[in-house]
Coordinates of C-alpha atoms and ligand atoms in Angstrom, one line a residue:
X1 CA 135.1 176.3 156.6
X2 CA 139.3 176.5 157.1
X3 CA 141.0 177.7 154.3
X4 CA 144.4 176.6 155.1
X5 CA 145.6 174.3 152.1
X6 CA 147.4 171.5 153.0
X7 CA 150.3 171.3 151.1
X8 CA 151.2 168.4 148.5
X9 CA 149.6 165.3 149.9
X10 CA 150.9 161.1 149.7
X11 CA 147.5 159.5 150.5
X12 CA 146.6 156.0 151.4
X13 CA 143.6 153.9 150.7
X14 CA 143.8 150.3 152.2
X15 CA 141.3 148.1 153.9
X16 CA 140.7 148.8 157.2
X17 CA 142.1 147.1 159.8
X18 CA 142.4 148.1 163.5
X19 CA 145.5 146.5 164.1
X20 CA 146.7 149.4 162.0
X21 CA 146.1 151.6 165.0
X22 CA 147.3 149.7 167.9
X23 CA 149.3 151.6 170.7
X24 CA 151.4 154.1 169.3
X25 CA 151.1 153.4 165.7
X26 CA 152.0 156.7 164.1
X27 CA 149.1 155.8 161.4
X28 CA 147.0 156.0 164.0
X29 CA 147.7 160.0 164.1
X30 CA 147.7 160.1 160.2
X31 CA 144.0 158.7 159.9
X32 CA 141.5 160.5 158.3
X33 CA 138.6 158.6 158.5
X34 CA 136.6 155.2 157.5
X35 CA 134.5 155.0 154.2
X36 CA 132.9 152.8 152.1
X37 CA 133.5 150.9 148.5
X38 CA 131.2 148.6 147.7
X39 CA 130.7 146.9 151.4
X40 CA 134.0 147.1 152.2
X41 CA 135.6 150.1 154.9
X42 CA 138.4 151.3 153.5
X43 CA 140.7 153.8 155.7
X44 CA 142.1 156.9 154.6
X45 CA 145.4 157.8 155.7
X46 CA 147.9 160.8 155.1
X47 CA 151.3 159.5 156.4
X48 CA 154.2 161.5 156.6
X49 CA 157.0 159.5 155.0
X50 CA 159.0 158.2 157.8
X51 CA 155.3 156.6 159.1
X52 CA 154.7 155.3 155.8
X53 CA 158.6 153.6 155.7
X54 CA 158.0 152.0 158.6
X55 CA 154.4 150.1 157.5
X56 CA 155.6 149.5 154.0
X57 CA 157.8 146.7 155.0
X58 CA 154.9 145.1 157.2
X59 CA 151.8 144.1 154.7
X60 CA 149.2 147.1 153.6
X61 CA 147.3 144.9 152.1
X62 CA 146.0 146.3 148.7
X63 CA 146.8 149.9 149.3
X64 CA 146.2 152.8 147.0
X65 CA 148.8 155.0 147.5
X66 CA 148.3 158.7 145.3
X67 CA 149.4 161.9 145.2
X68 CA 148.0 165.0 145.0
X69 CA 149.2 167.0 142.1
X70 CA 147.7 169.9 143.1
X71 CA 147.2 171.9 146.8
X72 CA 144.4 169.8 148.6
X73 CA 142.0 172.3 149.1
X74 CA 139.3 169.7 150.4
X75 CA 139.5 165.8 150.0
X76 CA 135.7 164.8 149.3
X77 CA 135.3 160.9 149.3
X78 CA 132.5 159.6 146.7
X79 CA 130.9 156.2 147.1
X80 CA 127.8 154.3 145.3
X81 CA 125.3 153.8 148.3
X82 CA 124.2 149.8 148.9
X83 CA 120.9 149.6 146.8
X84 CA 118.8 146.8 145.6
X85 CA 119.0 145.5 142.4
X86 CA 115.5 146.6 141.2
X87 CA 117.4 150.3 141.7
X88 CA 120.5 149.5 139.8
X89 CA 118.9 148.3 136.8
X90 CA 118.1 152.5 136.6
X91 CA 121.1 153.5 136.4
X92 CA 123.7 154.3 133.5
X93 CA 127.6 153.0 133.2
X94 CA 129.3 153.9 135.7
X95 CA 132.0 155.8 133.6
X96 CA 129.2 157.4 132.1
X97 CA 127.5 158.6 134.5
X98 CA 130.9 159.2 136.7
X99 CA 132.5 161.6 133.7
X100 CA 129.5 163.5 133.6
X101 CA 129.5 164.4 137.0
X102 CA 133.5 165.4 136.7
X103 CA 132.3 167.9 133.6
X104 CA 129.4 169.1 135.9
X105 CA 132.0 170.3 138.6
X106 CA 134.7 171.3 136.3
X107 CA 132.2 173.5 134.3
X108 CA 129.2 174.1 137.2
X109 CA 128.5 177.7 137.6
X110 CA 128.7 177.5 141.4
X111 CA 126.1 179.7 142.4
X112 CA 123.5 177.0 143.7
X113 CA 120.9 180.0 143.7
X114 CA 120.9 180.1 139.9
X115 CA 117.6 179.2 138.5
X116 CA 116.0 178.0 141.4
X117 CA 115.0 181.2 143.8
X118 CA 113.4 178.8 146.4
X119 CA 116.5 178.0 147.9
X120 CA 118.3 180.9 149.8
X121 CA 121.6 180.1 150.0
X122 CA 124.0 181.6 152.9
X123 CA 127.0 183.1 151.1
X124 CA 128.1 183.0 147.3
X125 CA 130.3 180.3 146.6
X126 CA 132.4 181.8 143.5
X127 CA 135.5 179.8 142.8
X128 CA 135.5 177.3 139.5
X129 CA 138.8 176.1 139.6
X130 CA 139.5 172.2 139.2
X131 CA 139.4 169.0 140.5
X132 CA 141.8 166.4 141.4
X133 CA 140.9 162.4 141.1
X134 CA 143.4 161.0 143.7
X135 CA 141.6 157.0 143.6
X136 CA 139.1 156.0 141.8
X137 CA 137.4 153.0 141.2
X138 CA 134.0 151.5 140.2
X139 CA 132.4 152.0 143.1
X140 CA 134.3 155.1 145.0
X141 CA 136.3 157.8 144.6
X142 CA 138.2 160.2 146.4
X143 CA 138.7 164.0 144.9
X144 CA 140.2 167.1 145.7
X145 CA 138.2 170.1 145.1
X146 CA 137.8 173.5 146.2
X147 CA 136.6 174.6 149.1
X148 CA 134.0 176.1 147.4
X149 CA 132.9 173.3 145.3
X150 CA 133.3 171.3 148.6
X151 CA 129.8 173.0 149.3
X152 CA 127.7 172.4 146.4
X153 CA 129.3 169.0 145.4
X154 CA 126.5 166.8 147.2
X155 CA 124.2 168.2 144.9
X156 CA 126.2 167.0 142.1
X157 CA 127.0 163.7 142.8
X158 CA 125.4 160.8 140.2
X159 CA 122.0 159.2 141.3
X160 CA 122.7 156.7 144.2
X161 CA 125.9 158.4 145.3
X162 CA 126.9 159.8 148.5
X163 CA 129.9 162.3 149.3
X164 CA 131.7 163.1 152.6
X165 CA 133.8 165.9 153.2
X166 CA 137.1 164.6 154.7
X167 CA 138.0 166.5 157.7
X168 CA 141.0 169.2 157.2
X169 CA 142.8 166.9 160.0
X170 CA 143.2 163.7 161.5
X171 CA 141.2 162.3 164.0
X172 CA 143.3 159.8 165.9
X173 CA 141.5 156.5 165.7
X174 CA 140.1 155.7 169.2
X175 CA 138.2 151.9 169.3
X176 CA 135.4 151.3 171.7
X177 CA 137.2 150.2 174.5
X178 CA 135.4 146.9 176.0
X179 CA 134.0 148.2 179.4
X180 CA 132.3 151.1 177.9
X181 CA 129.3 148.3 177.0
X182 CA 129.5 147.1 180.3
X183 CA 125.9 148.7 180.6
X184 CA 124.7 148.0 177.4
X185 CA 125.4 144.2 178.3
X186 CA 124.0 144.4 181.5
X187 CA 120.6 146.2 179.7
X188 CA 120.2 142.9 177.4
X189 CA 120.9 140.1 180.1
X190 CA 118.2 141.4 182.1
X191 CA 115.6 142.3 179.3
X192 CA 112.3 141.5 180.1
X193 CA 108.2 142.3 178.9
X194 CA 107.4 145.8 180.6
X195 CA 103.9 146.5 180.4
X196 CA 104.4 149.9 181.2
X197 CA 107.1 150.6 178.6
X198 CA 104.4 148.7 176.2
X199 CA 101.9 151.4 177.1
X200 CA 104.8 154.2 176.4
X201 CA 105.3 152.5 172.9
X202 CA 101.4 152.2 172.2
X203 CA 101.3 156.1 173.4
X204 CA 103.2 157.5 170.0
X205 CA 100.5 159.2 168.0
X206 CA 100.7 158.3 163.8
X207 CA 98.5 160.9 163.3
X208 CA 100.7 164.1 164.9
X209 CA 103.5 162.1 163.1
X210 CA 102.0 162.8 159.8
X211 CA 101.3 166.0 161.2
X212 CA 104.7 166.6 161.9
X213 CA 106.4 165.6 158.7
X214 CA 104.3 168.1 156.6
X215 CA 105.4 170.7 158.2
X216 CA 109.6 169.4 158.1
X217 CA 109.0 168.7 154.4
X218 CA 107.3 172.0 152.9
X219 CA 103.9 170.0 152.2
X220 CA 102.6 172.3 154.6
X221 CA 102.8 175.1 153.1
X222 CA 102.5 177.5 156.8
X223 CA 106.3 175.9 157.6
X224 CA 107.6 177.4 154.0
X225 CA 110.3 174.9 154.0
X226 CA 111.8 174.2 150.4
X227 CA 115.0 172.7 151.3
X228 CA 116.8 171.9 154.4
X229 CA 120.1 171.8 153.0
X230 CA 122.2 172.8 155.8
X231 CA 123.1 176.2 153.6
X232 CA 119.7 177.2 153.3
X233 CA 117.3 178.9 155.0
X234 CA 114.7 176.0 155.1
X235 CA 117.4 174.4 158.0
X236 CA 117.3 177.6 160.2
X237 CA 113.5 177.1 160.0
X238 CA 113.7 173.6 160.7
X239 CA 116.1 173.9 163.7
X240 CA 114.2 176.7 165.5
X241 CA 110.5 174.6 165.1
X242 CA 112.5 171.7 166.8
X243 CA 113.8 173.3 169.0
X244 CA 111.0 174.6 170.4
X245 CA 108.7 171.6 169.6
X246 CA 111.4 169.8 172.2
X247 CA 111.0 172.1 174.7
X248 CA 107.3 172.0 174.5
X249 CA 108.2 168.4 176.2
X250 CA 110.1 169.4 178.7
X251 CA 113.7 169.2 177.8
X252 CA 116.5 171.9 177.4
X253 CA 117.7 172.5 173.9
X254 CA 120.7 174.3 172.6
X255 CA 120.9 174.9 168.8
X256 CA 125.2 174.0 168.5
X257 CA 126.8 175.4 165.4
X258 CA 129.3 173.8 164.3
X259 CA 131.0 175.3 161.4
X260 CA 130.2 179.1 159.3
X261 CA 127.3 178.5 157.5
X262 CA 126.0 175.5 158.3
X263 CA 122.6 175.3 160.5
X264 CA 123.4 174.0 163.9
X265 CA 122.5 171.1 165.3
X266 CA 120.0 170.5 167.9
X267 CA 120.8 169.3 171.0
X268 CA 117.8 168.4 173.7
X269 CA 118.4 166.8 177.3
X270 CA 116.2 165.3 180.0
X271 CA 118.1 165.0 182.9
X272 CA 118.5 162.1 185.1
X273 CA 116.2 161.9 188.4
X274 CA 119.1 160.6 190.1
X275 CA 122.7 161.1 190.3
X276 CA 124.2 159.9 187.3
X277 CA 126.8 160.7 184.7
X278 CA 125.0 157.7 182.6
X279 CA 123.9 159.5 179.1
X280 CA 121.6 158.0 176.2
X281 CA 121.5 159.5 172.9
X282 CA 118.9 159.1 170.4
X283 CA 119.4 160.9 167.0
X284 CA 118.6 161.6 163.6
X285 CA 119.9 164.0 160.7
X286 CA 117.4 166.9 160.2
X287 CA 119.5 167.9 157.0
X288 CA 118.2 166.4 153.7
X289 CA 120.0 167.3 150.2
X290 CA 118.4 168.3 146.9
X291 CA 118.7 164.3 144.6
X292 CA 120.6 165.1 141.3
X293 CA 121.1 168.9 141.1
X294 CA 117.7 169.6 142.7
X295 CA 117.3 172.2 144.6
X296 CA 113.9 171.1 146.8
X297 CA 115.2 168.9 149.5
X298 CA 112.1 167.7 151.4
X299 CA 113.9 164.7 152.6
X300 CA 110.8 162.9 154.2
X301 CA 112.1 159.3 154.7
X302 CA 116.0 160.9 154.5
X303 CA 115.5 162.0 157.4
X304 CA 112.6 163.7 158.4
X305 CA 111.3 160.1 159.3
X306 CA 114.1 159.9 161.7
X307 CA 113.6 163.4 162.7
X308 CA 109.9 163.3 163.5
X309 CA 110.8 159.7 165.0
X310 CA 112.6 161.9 168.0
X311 CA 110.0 164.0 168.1
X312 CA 107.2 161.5 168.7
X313 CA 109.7 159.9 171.5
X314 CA 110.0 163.5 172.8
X315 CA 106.1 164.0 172.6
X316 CA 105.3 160.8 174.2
X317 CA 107.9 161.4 177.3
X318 CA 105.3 164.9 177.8
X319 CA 102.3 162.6 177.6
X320 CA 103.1 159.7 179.7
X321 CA 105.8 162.0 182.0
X322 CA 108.4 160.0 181.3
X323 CA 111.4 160.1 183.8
X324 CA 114.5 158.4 183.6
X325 CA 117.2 157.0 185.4
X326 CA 119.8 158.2 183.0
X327 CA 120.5 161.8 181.8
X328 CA 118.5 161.0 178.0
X329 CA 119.5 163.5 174.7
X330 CA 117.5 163.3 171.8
X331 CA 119.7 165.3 168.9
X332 CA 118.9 166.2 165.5
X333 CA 122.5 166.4 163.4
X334 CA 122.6 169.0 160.3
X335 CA 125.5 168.7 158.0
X336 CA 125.1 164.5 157.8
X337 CA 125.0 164.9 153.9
X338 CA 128.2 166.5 153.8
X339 CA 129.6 163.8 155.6
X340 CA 128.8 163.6 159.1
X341 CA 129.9 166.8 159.7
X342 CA 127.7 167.7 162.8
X343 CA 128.2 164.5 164.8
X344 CA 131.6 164.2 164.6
X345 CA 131.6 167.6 165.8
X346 CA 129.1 166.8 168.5
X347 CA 131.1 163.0 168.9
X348 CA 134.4 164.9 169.4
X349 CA 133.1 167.5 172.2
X350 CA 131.6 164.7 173.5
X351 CA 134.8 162.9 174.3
X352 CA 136.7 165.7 175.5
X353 CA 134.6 166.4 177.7
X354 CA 135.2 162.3 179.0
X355 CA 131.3 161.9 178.6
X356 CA 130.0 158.5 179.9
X357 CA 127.9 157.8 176.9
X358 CA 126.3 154.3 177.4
X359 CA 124.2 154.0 174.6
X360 CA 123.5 155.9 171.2
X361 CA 121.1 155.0 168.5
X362 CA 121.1 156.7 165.1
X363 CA 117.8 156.6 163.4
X364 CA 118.3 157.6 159.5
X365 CA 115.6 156.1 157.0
X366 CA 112.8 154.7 158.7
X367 CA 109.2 154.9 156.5
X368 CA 109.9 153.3 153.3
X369 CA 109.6 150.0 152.3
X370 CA 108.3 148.2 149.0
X371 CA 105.1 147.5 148.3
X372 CA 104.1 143.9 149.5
X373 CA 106.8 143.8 152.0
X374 CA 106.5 143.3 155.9
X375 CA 107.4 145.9 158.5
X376 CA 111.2 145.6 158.6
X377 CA 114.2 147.0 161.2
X378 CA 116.9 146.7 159.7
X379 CA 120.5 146.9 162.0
X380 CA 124.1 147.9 160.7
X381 CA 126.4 145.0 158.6
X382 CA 129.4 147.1 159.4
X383 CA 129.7 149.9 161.6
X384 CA 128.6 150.0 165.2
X385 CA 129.0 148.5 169.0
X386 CA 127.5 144.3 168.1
X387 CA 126.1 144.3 171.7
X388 CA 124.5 147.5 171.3
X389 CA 122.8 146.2 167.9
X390 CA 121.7 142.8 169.7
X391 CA 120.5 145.5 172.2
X392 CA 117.9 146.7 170.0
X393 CA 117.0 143.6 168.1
X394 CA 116.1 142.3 171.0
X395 CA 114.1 145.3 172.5
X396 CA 112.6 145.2 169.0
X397 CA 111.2 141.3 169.5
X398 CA 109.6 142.4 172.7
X399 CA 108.0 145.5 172.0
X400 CA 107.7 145.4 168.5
X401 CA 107.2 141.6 167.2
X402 CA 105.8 142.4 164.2
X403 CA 109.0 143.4 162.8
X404 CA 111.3 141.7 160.6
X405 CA 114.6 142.1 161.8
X406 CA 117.7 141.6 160.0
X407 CA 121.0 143.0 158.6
X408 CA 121.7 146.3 156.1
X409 CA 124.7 147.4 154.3
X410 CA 123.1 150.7 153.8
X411 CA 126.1 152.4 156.0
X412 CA 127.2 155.0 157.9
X413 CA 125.0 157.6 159.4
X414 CA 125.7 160.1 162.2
X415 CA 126.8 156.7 164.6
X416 CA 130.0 156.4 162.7
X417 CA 131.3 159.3 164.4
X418 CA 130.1 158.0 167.9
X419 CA 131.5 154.6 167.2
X420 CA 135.0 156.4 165.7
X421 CA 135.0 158.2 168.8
X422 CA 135.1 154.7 170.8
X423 CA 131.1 154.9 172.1
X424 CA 128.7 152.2 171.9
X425 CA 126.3 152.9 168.9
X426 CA 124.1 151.8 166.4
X427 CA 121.7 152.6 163.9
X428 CA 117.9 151.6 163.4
X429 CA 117.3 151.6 159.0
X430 CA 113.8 150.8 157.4
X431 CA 114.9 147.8 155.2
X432 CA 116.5 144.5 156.3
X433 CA 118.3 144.7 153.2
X434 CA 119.6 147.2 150.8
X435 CA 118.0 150.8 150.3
X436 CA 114.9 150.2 147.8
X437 CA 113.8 154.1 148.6
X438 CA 113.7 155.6 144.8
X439 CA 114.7 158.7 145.7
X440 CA 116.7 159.9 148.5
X441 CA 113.2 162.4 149.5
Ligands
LIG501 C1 140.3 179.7 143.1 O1 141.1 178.8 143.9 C2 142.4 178.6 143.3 C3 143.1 177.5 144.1 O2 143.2 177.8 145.4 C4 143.2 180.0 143.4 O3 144.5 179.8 142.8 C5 142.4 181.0 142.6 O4 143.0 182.2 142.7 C6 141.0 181.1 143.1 N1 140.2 181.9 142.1 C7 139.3 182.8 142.5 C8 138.6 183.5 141.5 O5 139.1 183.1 143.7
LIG502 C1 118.3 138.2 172.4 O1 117.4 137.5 171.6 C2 117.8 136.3 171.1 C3 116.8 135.8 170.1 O2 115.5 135.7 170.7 C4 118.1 135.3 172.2 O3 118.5 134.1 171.7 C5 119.1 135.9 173.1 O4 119.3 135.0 174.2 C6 118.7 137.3 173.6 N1 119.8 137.8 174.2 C7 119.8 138.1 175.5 C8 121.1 138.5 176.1 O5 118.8 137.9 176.2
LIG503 C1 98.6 158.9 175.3 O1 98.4 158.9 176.7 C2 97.6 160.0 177.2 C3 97.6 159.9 178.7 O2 97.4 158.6 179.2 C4 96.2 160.0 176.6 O3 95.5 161.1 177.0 C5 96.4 160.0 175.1 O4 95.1 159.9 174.5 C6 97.3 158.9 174.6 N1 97.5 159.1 173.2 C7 97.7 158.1 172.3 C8 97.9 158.5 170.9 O5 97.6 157.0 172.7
LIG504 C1 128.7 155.3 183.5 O1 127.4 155.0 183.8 C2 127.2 153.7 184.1 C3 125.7 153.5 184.3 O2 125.2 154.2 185.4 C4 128.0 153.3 185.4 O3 127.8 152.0 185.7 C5 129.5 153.6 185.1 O4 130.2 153.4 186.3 C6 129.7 155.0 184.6 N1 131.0 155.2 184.1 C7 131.8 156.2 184.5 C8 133.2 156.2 184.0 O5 131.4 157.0 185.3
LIG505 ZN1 120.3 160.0 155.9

């Protein structure tokens, strides 16, 4: 992780709104990323102060402007996740439960190891210093904290939270630009019944599936996975077996680290048959996160079920040999639970290298629903590519009719940094509706 501390920082927190970021707008170069409160994206910026003269005579509608009283170390933005109601009733005040997570980092011995052997932890983190609240609110949050409690504070967050690590610099804001869906449009107008892709989809085995997860999650005991925290050693395992479960299928994999100490992700490609720079990526966050201070992270549904999803794609392209008219890359992410971490890295190499990305689906959260409920597919309220979302609906209807489609504001997975990075993306969730998954396992 950098260790540079940025020096005293005048943070905004306004709605977000993309004529913010229109040609030349010097906010555009101060942006440090979209996040939730409560269903609504809210933009974090860090102007300098000529930038921020020049917008606060034009409306920023409802902005939060702080600052730091401290050095930011590492900005860490907290939200509640979008649950059902049935969850919500579970939980405490929110002041409650929000102040005992502030005494849990100011006083946490920060040595994740302690009491808990299972997990191996790379490094020691050893600094206890403080906090900062910059915003705060009933339903986010956004903190400085030190580096080293930047690395255990997922673990601390209340039940149903979520942080993200802000990154240590802006990322200019870059909108999908309208002819990069040229092909997913072209895809959906033509859409039609393909009884051999129906053959392809009838080909994924449930049983290897089961298989498969046991051995991501630790219930197989041969895989002696406990966690796969990124920091732990569980991850390394993980990576490697998928790595080489992918290239049992025929594809070329590269395990891509992307910052010290976190496992990499893994990156597996199936190259075009004919000349093409065309690339379709499917993806999933092998990373889990141990729920309330836990330090098992078997992360089943979030995500091995995304995870394994890949894997049964990749398993089935073996089978039925596959081969495609576009270069395909199926990639498991690490470091989602810390905030996206490895797909914006991956998002970001991607677009310097000026990759022609036509499509990109992120599956996070795909085997739990409640009891008594149909088969659902549920497609992102807020963040992704609407053409590329219709894209899969409608995919879904033919190959899948037995699927309740609809809308979630369960948000941001590892598309947000496809979609910040101006590609076409989406995301494929279990619920047409809030989370109801109890536990984030
Ligand atoms: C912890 O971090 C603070 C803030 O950067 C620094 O002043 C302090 O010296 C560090 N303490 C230790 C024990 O490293
Ligand atoms: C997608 O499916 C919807 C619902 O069946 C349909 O109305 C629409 O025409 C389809 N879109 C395209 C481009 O085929
Ligand atoms: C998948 O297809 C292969 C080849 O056609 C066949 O041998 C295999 O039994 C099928 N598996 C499933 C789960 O349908
Ligand atoms: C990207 O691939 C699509 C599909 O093959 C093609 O139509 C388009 O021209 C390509 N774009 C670039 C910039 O090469
Ligand atoms: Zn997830």
């Amino acid at each position: 992780m950098v260790k540079a501390a940025w020096p005293l920082a005048l943070l905004l927190v306004t709605p977000f709104d993309p004529t913010l970021f229109s040609d030349n707008s010097c906010l555009s170069k101060a942006f440090y990323g979209n996040y939730q409160q409560g269903g609504t994206t809210l933009s974090v910026l860090q102007p300098d102060p000529d930038c921020l003269d020049s917008w606060t005579s034009r409306t920023l509608q409802s902005t939060s402007i702080s600052e730091a009283t401290k050095e930011v170390q590492q900005l860490v933005w907290l939200e509640e996740q979008a649950i059902d109601e049935s969850l919500k009733a579970q939980t405490r005040s929110f002041r409650n439960e929000f102040d005992a997570f502030l005494d849990t980092l100011a006083t946490h011995e920060s040595s994740p190891s302690h009491g808990a052997p299972a997990q191996e932890v790379i490094g020691e983190p050893q600094n206890h210093s403080g906090y900062d609240v910059l915003y705060r609110t009933s339903k986010a949050a956004l903190l400085s904290v030190s580096h080293e409690k930047a690395r255990i504070i997922d673990t601390l967050v209340p039940r149903f939270w979520k942080s993200t690590l802000l990154p240590n610099e802006p990322v200019p804001f870059r909108p999908v630009a309208p002819s990069t869906l040229g092909h997913a449009e072209n895809v959906l107008a033509n859409l039609k019944f393909d009884p051999v892709i129906a053959s392809i989809v009838d080909n994924i085995s449930i049983p290897q599936m089961r298989n498969d997860i046991r051995f991501l999650t630790g219930e197989d005991e041969k895989s002696g996975i406990v966690s796969r925290h990124s920091f732990s050693k569980g991850a390394s395992t993980a990576a490697a077996w998928l790595k080489a479960r992918f290239e049992e299928t025929g594809a070329s994999c590269n395990l891509k680290p992307f910052l010290v100490g976190f496992a990499p992700n893994v990156v597996c490609r199936y190259p075009s048959t004919v000349h093409t720079t065309s690339t379709v990526l499917l993806s999933a966050h092998y990373d889990s996160r141990g729920s309330f201070g836990s330090l098992r992270a078997p992360g089943a549904d979030d995500d091995g079920s995304g995870t394994i999803s890949l894997l049964s794609i990749a398993r089935v392209i073996l089978r039925k040999g596959v081969k495609f008219h576009s270069n395909v890359e199926l990639v498991a992410f690490a470091g989602e639970e810390q905030g996206l971490l490895g797909s914006r890295a991956y998002a970001r190499e991607l677009r310097a290298a000026n990759a022609n990305l036509t499509l990109m689906v992120q599956a996070d959260m795909l085997a739990f629903r409640e009891p008594g409920e149909p088969h659902q597919l549920g497609l992102p309220e807020t963040i992704g590519s609407p053409v590329v979302t219709q894209l899969v609906a409608n995919v879904s209807a033919i190959y899948s009719p037995e699927l309740r489609v609809g809308f979630t504001p369960a948000c941001c997975s590892d598309h947000q940094s496809f979609h910040e990075q101006g590609f076409p993306a989406t995301q494929v969730f279990e619920r047409a509706g809030p989370s109801a998954s109890f536990s984030r396992d």
